[in-house]
Short mmCIF file of C-alpha atoms and ligand atoms in Angstrom, two decimals:
data_model
loop_
_atom_site.label_atom_id
_atom_site.label_comp_id
_atom_site.label_asym_id
_atom_site.label_seq_id
_atom_site.Cartn_x
_atom_site.Cartn_y
_atom_site.Cartn_z
CA MET F 1 -0.21 -0.03 -0.16
CA THR F 2 0.92 3.48 -0.71
CA LEU F 3 0.74 6.13 1.64
CA THR F 4 1.91 9.89 1.47
CA LEU F 5 2.14 12.46 3.62
CA THR F 6 2.55 15.74 1.85
CA ASP F 7 3.32 19.32 3.90
CA GLU F 8 0.91 22.17 2.53
CA THR F 9 1.22 25.42 3.09
CA PRO F 10 -1.11 26.44 6.23
CA ALA F 11 -2.88 29.54 7.08
CA ALA F 12 -0.66 32.04 8.75
CA GLY F 13 0.05 31.01 12.52
CA PHE F 14 -0.51 27.37 11.61
CA GLU F 15 2.43 25.19 12.43
CA ARG F 16 1.62 22.23 10.09
CA LEU F 17 -0.96 21.19 7.65
CA ILE F 18 -0.64 17.69 5.76
CA ARG F 19 -2.27 15.95 3.39
CA VAL F 20 -2.42 12.21 3.22
CA GLU F 21 -3.27 9.70 0.89
CA ALA F 22 -3.11 5.97 0.61
CA PRO F 23 -5.62 5.48 -2.60
CA GLU F 24 -5.52 1.74 -2.29
CA ALA F 25 -7.05 1.71 0.98
CA GLY F 26 -9.55 4.73 -0.24
CA LEU F 27 -7.90 7.04 2.20
CA ARG F 28 -7.93 11.05 1.84
CA ALA F 29 -7.44 12.77 4.75
CA LEU F 30 -5.74 15.95 6.15
CA ILE F 31 -3.56 16.72 9.70
CA CYS F 32 -3.52 20.43 10.64
CA ILE F 33 -1.19 21.07 13.75
CA HIS F 34 -2.14 25.08 14.43
CA SER F 35 0.24 25.25 17.71
CA THR F 36 2.36 23.14 20.10
CA VAL F 37 3.46 25.87 22.11
CA LEU F 38 2.08 23.97 25.00
CA GLY F 39 3.11 20.83 24.02
CA PRO F 40 1.78 18.01 21.51
CA ALA F 41 -1.11 18.89 19.35
CA ALA F 42 -4.23 16.82 20.70
CA GLY F 43 -8.28 16.41 18.72
CA GLY F 44 -10.30 14.63 16.80
CA CYS F 45 -10.43 13.16 13.51
CA ARG F 46 -13.62 13.86 11.72
CA MET F 47 -15.16 12.27 9.02
CA TRP F 48 -17.25 13.67 6.85
CA ASP F 49 -18.16 14.09 2.94
CA TYR F 50 -16.67 17.50 1.89
CA PRO F 51 -17.28 19.05 -1.49
CA SER F 52 -13.57 19.82 -2.07
CA TRP F 53 -10.24 19.42 -0.64
CA GLU F 54 -10.34 23.24 -0.22
CA ALA F 55 -13.48 22.95 1.94
CA ALA F 56 -11.63 20.52 4.09
CA ARG F 57 -8.79 22.32 4.60
CA GLU F 58 -10.90 25.24 5.38
CA ASP F 59 -12.72 22.96 8.30
CA VAL F 60 -9.93 21.27 9.51
CA GLN F 61 -8.00 24.64 10.37
CA ARG F 62 -10.90 26.36 11.98
CA LEU F 63 -11.09 23.14 14.17
CA ALA F 64 -7.95 22.98 14.97
CA GLU F 65 -7.20 26.60 15.89
CA GLY F 66 -10.33 26.18 18.23
CA MET F 67 -8.72 23.11 19.77
CA THR F 68 -5.32 25.33 20.41
CA SER F 69 -8.10 27.48 23.13
CA LYS F 70 -9.64 24.61 24.55
CA ASN F 71 -6.77 22.80 25.40
CA ALA F 72 -4.73 25.77 26.75
CA MET F 73 -8.13 26.94 28.97
CA ALA F 74 -8.34 23.48 30.35
CA ASP F 75 -4.55 23.65 31.43
CA LEU F 76 -3.39 20.07 29.76
CA GLY F 77 -0.08 20.61 28.44
CA LEU F 78 -1.40 19.73 25.02
CA GLY F 79 -1.66 22.09 21.83
CA GLY F 80 -4.10 22.34 19.07
CA GLY F 81 -4.87 19.92 16.35
CA LYS F 82 -7.42 18.22 14.50
CA SER F 83 -7.73 16.16 11.75
CA VAL F 84 -10.40 15.12 8.82
CA ILE F 85 -10.82 12.45 6.53
CA LEU F 86 -12.94 12.89 3.57
CA GLY F 87 -15.46 10.29 3.31
CA ASP F 88 -19.09 9.49 3.93
CA ALA F 89 -18.71 7.80 6.74
CA GLY F 90 -22.15 6.15 6.05
CA LYS F 91 -20.59 3.95 3.35
CA ASP F 92 -16.83 4.70 3.05
CA LYS F 93 -15.22 3.11 5.98
CA SER F 94 -12.74 0.02 6.11
CA PRO F 95 -10.48 -1.21 8.34
CA GLU F 96 -7.84 -0.69 5.75
CA MET F 97 -8.30 3.09 5.78
CA PHE F 98 -8.40 3.60 9.47
CA ARG F 99 -4.73 1.71 9.61
CA ALA F 100 -3.56 3.62 6.63
CA PHE F 101 -4.54 6.35 8.73
CA GLY F 102 -2.49 5.17 12.08
CA GLN F 103 0.51 4.93 10.00
CA ALA F 104 -0.05 8.68 9.15
CA ILE F 105 -0.50 9.29 12.73
CA GLU F 106 2.63 7.31 13.77
CA ALA F 107 4.92 9.09 11.07
CA LEU F 108 4.25 12.31 13.33
CA ASN F 109 6.29 10.90 15.64
CA GLY F 110 3.88 12.04 18.81
CA ARG F 111 2.93 15.79 17.71
CA TYR F 112 -0.46 15.00 17.18
CA TYR F 113 -2.82 12.91 18.97
CA THR F 114 -6.36 11.91 17.61
CA ALA F 115 -9.16 10.89 18.92
CA GLU F 116 -12.96 10.44 17.91
CA ASP F 117 -14.99 13.11 16.41
CA VAL F 118 -18.31 13.46 14.29
CA GLY F 119 -18.58 10.55 11.68
CA ILE F 120 -16.23 8.45 14.04
CA SER F 121 -16.59 5.40 16.15
CA PRO F 122 -14.55 4.04 18.74
CA ASP F 123 -14.28 0.76 16.65
CA ASP F 124 -12.85 2.94 13.87
CA MET F 125 -10.56 4.70 16.47
CA ALA F 126 -9.41 1.14 17.47
CA GLN F 127 -8.09 0.35 13.85
CA VAL F 128 -6.14 3.31 13.88
CA ALA F 129 -4.42 2.30 17.08
CA THR F 130 -3.59 -1.13 15.59
CA GLU F 131 -0.56 1.64 13.79
CA THR F 132 -0.36 3.86 16.66
CA GLY F 133 0.13 5.07 19.97
CA TYR F 134 -0.99 8.23 19.28
CA ALA F 135 -4.87 7.19 19.04
CA VAL F 136 -6.65 8.02 22.06
CA GLY F 137 -10.46 7.73 23.24
CA LEU F 138 -9.96 4.05 23.42
CA GLU F 139 -12.13 1.80 25.36
CA GLY F 140 -10.81 -0.51 27.52
CA GLY F 141 -6.74 -0.93 28.45
CA ARG F 142 -4.91 0.54 31.53
CA TYR F 143 -5.63 4.16 30.62
CA GLY F 144 -8.78 3.80 27.93
CA SER F 145 -10.89 6.92 28.74
CA GLY F 146 -13.87 5.71 26.62
CA ASP F 147 -16.67 7.71 26.45
CA PRO F 148 -16.31 11.36 27.24
CA SER F 149 -19.79 12.43 27.71
CA PRO F 150 -20.29 11.87 31.42
CA PHE F 151 -16.90 14.10 31.79
CA THR F 152 -18.28 17.09 29.76
CA ALA F 153 -21.22 16.98 31.55
CA GLU F 154 -19.78 16.91 34.55
CA GLY F 155 -17.97 20.31 33.69
CA VAL F 156 -20.50 22.20 32.15
CA PHE F 157 -22.59 21.13 35.53
CA GLN F 158 -19.41 22.75 37.99
CA CYS F 159 -19.32 26.05 35.34
CA MET F 160 -23.03 26.47 35.72
CA ARG F 161 -22.87 26.51 38.90
CA VAL F 162 -20.63 28.92 39.20
CA GLY F 163 -21.97 30.94 36.47
CA ALA F 164 -25.38 30.67 38.71
CA ALA F 165 -23.31 32.05 41.45
CA HIS F 166 -22.47 35.11 39.95
CA VAL F 167 -25.67 35.82 38.09
CA PHE F 168 -28.16 34.83 40.78
CA GLY F 169 -26.12 34.90 44.16
CA SER F 170 -26.15 31.67 44.78
CA ASP F 171 -25.09 28.38 43.26
CA ASP F 172 -27.65 26.50 44.55
CA LEU F 173 -29.31 25.11 41.62
CA GLY F 174 -32.53 24.32 43.68
CA GLY F 175 -35.89 25.50 42.05
CA ARG F 176 -34.26 27.40 38.78
CA ARG F 177 -35.87 26.43 35.90
CA VAL F 178 -33.19 25.10 33.68
CA LEU F 179 -34.12 24.10 29.99
CA VAL F 180 -31.73 21.53 28.52
CA GLN F 181 -31.94 21.22 25.02
CA GLY F 182 -30.69 18.17 23.19
CA LEU F 183 -30.85 14.58 25.53
CA GLY F 184 -28.24 13.08 24.18
CA HIS F 185 -25.13 11.80 25.36
CA VAL F 186 -24.36 14.65 27.46
CA GLY F 187 -27.59 16.59 27.73
CA TYR F 188 -29.02 13.69 29.33
CA ALA F 189 -26.32 13.57 32.11
CA LEU F 190 -26.79 17.03 32.49
CA ALA F 191 -30.39 16.76 33.03
CA GLU F 192 -29.83 13.91 36.00
CA LYS F 193 -27.30 16.28 37.85
CA LEU F 194 -29.84 18.95 37.57
CA HIS F 195 -32.66 16.77 38.81
CA ALA F 196 -30.33 15.91 41.92
CA ALA F 197 -29.67 19.37 42.81
CA GLY F 198 -32.98 20.21 42.69
CA ALA F 199 -33.32 22.26 39.59
CA ARG F 200 -36.89 22.63 37.96
CA LEU F 201 -36.28 20.93 34.47
CA LEU F 202 -37.54 21.70 31.27
CA VAL F 203 -36.31 19.56 28.18
CA THR F 204 -36.39 19.52 24.72
CA ASP F 205 -35.15 16.93 21.99
CA ILE F 206 -36.20 16.02 18.33
CA ASN F 207 -36.00 12.34 20.13
CA ASN F 208 -39.14 11.39 21.97
CA GLU F 209 -37.60 8.11 23.54
CA ALA F 210 -35.12 10.51 25.42
CA LEU F 211 -38.28 12.91 26.26
CA ALA F 212 -40.09 10.69 27.78
CA ARG F 213 -37.60 9.12 29.83
CA ALA F 214 -36.79 12.57 30.84
CA VAL F 215 -40.42 13.17 32.00
CA ARG F 216 -40.80 10.04 33.83
CA ASP F 217 -37.53 9.64 35.49
CA LEU F 218 -36.90 13.06 36.18
CA GLY F 219 -40.06 14.56 36.53
CA ALA F 220 -38.97 17.03 33.61
CA GLU F 221 -41.41 19.27 31.80
CA ASN F 222 -41.41 18.20 28.01
CA ILE F 223 -41.23 21.52 25.97
CA ALA F 224 -41.75 21.26 22.00
CA PRO F 225 -38.46 21.95 19.93
CA GLU F 226 -40.09 25.29 18.31
CA ALA F 227 -41.08 26.28 21.42
CA VAL F 228 -37.93 26.58 23.04
CA PHE F 229 -37.41 30.44 23.17
CA ALA F 230 -40.96 31.23 24.16
CA GLN F 231 -40.27 29.57 27.73
CA GLN F 232 -39.70 31.68 31.09
CA MET F 233 -36.18 29.88 32.56
CA ASP F 234 -32.97 30.82 34.11
CA ILE F 235 -30.71 29.41 32.56
CA PHE F 236 -30.20 27.92 29.09
CA ALA F 237 -28.33 24.87 28.61
CA PRO F 238 -27.55 24.25 24.67
CA CYS F 239 -26.55 20.39 24.30
CA ALA F 240 -27.79 19.55 20.66
CA LEU F 241 -27.31 21.91 17.85
CA GLY F 242 -24.46 24.43 17.21
CA ALA F 243 -25.32 28.31 15.76
CA VAL F 244 -28.79 28.30 18.49
CA LEU F 245 -27.74 31.35 19.87
CA ASN F 246 -28.85 33.87 16.74
CA ASP F 247 -30.11 36.97 15.43
CA GLU F 248 -33.57 35.59 15.95
CA THR F 249 -33.44 33.82 19.17
CA VAL F 250 -31.26 36.11 21.58
CA PRO F 251 -34.35 38.63 21.66
CA LYS F 252 -36.71 36.16 22.77
CA LEU F 253 -34.42 34.40 25.21
CA THR F 254 -35.43 34.67 28.94
CA ALA F 255 -32.32 33.31 30.87
CA LYS F 256 -30.45 35.34 32.44
CA LEU F 257 -27.58 32.45 32.07
CA VAL F 258 -26.41 29.70 29.07
CA CYS F 259 -24.41 27.07 30.05
CA GLY F 260 -24.16 24.19 27.94
CA ALA F 261 -21.92 21.85 26.13
CA ALA F 262 -22.90 22.28 22.25
CA ASN F 263 -20.47 23.32 20.09
CA ASN F 264 -20.37 27.16 18.25
CA GLN F 265 -23.37 28.25 20.12
CA LEU F 266 -23.10 31.72 19.02
CA ALA F 267 -24.36 31.86 15.22
CA HIS F 268 -21.62 35.19 14.37
CA PRO F 269 -19.06 36.86 16.99
CA GLY F 270 -21.56 39.70 17.25
CA ILE F 271 -23.83 37.55 19.15
CA ALA F 272 -21.53 37.72 22.52
CA THR F 273 -22.11 41.29 22.25
CA SER F 274 -26.08 41.27 21.65
CA LEU F 275 -26.18 38.99 24.61
CA ARG F 276 -24.27 41.11 26.73
CA GLN F 277 -26.11 43.73 25.97
CA ARG F 278 -29.30 41.91 27.09
CA GLY F 279 -28.20 41.18 30.24
CA ILE F 280 -27.29 37.86 29.35
CA ARG F 281 -24.11 36.22 31.06
CA TYR F 282 -22.94 33.57 28.22
CA LEU F 283 -20.10 30.87 29.17
CA PRO F 284 -18.26 30.19 26.20
CA ASP F 285 -19.02 26.54 24.88
CA TYR F 286 -15.25 25.78 24.30
CA VAL F 287 -14.66 26.47 27.99
CA VAL F 288 -17.64 24.38 29.54
CA ASN F 289 -17.48 21.60 27.49
CA ALA F 290 -13.84 20.91 27.67
CA GLY F 291 -14.92 17.96 29.79
CA GLY F 292 -14.30 15.60 26.67
CA ILE F 293 -10.84 16.67 26.00
CA ILE F 294 -9.89 16.27 29.55
CA SER F 295 -11.15 13.23 29.79
CA VAL F 296 -8.62 12.11 26.72
CA ALA F 297 -5.92 14.31 28.20
CA GLY F 298 -6.02 11.64 31.16
CA GLU F 299 -5.29 9.24 28.72
CA ILE F 300 -2.62 10.76 26.62
CA HIS F 301 -0.69 11.61 30.25
CA LYS F 302 -1.57 8.00 31.86
CA ALA F 303 -2.60 10.12 34.56
CA GLY F 304 -4.54 8.78 38.14
CA PRO F 305 -7.84 9.37 39.12
CA GLY F 306 -7.24 12.92 40.43
CA TYR F 307 -6.44 14.40 37.11
CA ARG F 308 -9.50 14.99 35.54
CA GLN F 309 -11.69 15.86 38.77
CA GLU F 310 -8.39 18.96 39.46
CA ARG F 311 -8.77 20.34 35.45
CA LEU F 312 -12.78 20.10 35.70
CA SER F 313 -12.79 22.19 38.94
CA GLY F 314 -9.94 23.98 36.90
CA ILE F 315 -12.29 25.00 34.32
CA ALA F 316 -14.98 26.09 36.62
CA ALA F 317 -12.50 28.33 38.36
CA ARG F 318 -11.60 29.61 34.91
CA ILE F 319 -14.82 30.61 34.29
CA GLU F 320 -15.17 32.30 37.50
CA ALA F 321 -12.52 34.51 36.82
CA MET F 322 -13.61 35.17 33.61
CA LEU F 323 -17.28 36.73 34.81
CA LYS F 324 -15.51 38.67 37.00
CA ARG F 325 -13.55 40.02 34.56
CA ALA F 326 -16.15 40.64 31.87
CA ASP F 327 -17.72 42.42 34.54
CA ASP F 328 -14.95 44.88 35.76
CA GLU F 329 -13.99 45.56 31.90
CA GLY F 330 -17.38 46.21 30.14
CA ARG F 331 -16.92 43.51 28.12
CA SER F 332 -18.38 39.94 26.76
CA THR F 333 -16.73 36.43 28.17
CA THR F 334 -16.23 35.94 24.57
CA GLU F 335 -13.75 38.44 24.37
CA ILE F 336 -12.52 38.00 27.66
CA ALA F 337 -11.73 34.26 27.02
CA GLY F 338 -10.08 35.12 23.82
CA ASP F 339 -7.82 37.28 25.89
CA MET F 340 -7.10 34.78 28.56
CA VAL F 341 -5.98 32.21 25.55
CA LYS F 342 -3.56 34.61 24.31
CA GLU F 343 -1.95 35.50 27.36
CA ILE F 344 -1.52 31.56 28.20
CA LEU F 345 -0.05 31.33 24.68
CA ASP F 346 1.99 34.57 25.52
CA ALA F 347 3.73 33.30 28.61
CA ALA F 348 4.63 29.46 27.40
CA LYS F 349 6.00 31.10 24.58
CA ARG F 350 7.66 33.73 27.28
CA ASN F 351 9.24 30.75 29.05
CA VAL F 352 10.53 29.30 25.68
CA ALA F 353 12.24 32.13 25.04
P1 NAD A 401 -25.87 13.29 20.85
O1 NAD A 401 -25.81 13.16 19.58
O2 NAD A 401 -25.89 12.51 21.46
O3 NAD A 401 -27.18 13.87 21.50
C1 NAD A 401 -27.65 15.24 20.93
C2 NAD A 401 -29.17 15.00 21.05
O4 NAD A 401 -29.99 16.89 20.42
C3 NAD A 401 -29.56 13.98 20.63
O5 NAD A 401 -30.68 13.04 21.64
C4 NAD A 401 -30.77 14.84 19.65
O6 NAD A 401 -31.99 13.90 18.99
C5 NAD A 401 -30.75 15.98 19.86
N1 NAD A 401 -31.34 17.00 18.99
C6 NAD A 401 -30.92 17.32 17.67
N2 NAD A 401 -31.73 18.27 16.94
C7 NAD A 401 -32.33 18.83 17.64
C8 NAD A 401 -32.90 20.10 18.35
N3 NAD A 401 -33.34 20.68 16.99
N4 NAD A 401 -33.73 20.13 18.98
C9 NAD A 401 -33.95 19.48 20.22
N5 NAD A 401 -32.73 18.64 20.09
C10 NAD A 401 -32.62 17.97 19.11
O7 NAD A 401 -24.44 14.37 21.01
P2 NAD A 401 -23.59 14.81 22.86
O8 NAD A 401 -22.49 13.86 22.53
O9 NAD A 401 -24.44 14.79 23.98
O10 NAD A 401 -23.36 16.37 22.15
C11 NAD A 401 -24.02 17.42 22.63
C12 NAD A 401 -23.46 18.55 21.62
O11 NAD A 401 -22.18 18.88 22.50
C13 NAD A 401 -22.88 18.43 20.31
O12 NAD A 401 -23.02 19.30 19.50
C14 NAD A 401 -21.46 18.23 20.56
O13 NAD A 401 -20.48 18.61 19.37
C15 NAD A 401 -20.81 19.12 21.80
N6 NAD A 401 -20.18 18.35 22.60
C16 NAD A 401 -20.16 16.91 23.16
C17 NAD A 401 -19.05 16.41 23.49
C18 NAD A 401 -19.20 15.07 24.17
O14 NAD A 401 -18.12 14.57 25.38
N7 NAD A 401 -19.76 13.95 24.15
C19 NAD A 401 -17.80 17.21 24.54
C20 NAD A 401 -17.73 18.42 23.91
C21 NAD A 401 -18.86 19.14 22.73
#
């Protein structure tokens, strides 16, 4: 089998962009290393039917840069990277493809760790891991971290409590009306924690089974997906889709706090300002939902049991500092988070110099 790795010229500020091709294995992929200032790059592998190499390049770079910020804020000693496999996850997969991808990862000598992302299952990653020690998010084994969702839910919950203390003057979620949008792996686990904390749960999903379970087992109120922004609520927890906070929804939102797991909740950067102007505190998604990568980082560092809990408390502390600074400086939490990432990276660069 022929496997070729070709260095391409990445966008300014990125370290490497590598095109990977193994025609006999049906593999076409890109690996992007945005930054290794804080340590080896880490970020998942996504399989998606991109219309062109160009579309894949754009996506992998955007995602890799996001991982630098997420990993920096979670204090993982890891830089940012991401990979994408071009293809239809429903029909183009093969064990040979993932083994060839594993060989490509191995050829980078530990500069990049990969894990599951959209379109990639633990079984696929297990194939990748037959060829490289730099595939993580594995099930089983001494350090295998398995499903990251419980950690993601715990991180969101801890950040929500910090947000509640800031906004409502108490971190007690008892009696607070919290709307959880999306009762999937993360959303349901979060709803369970909220129920245990005595919150008044409102839930929505397009999957009736998860909804019925939450109504039956957690005493939640069932809200139709299209009625979410018509509800009275204290806290909104988006755990389904991106871009739910947009020019249409923000003017209607009654919550005073937004804290959820979904990636890319803001439809565009100006939404951070719209939320702030309406007096709604938004806890940046990539900080709040870092529990998943924290779980994976535990596997990379072969860390003991305390590691993940410490890092989860760390993101909550980061949120606390961010909220205070946003108030002191009269700016959005999104802007402050961006500054914090830059400060962390600049400090690391100074230490190296
Ligand atoms: P999931 O696929 O298990 O759950 C998503 C849920 O949202 C499903 O139950 C789905 O039916 C529901 N949904 C889809 N469209 C909806 C709509 N219009 N209205 C209401 N509900 C809808 O995914 P997950 O692993 O729970 O992740 C949830 C979000 O958090 C995603 O955006 C994901 O990228 C992000 N995230 C997850 C993790 C993790 O550890 N799983 C880590 C970081 C970020």
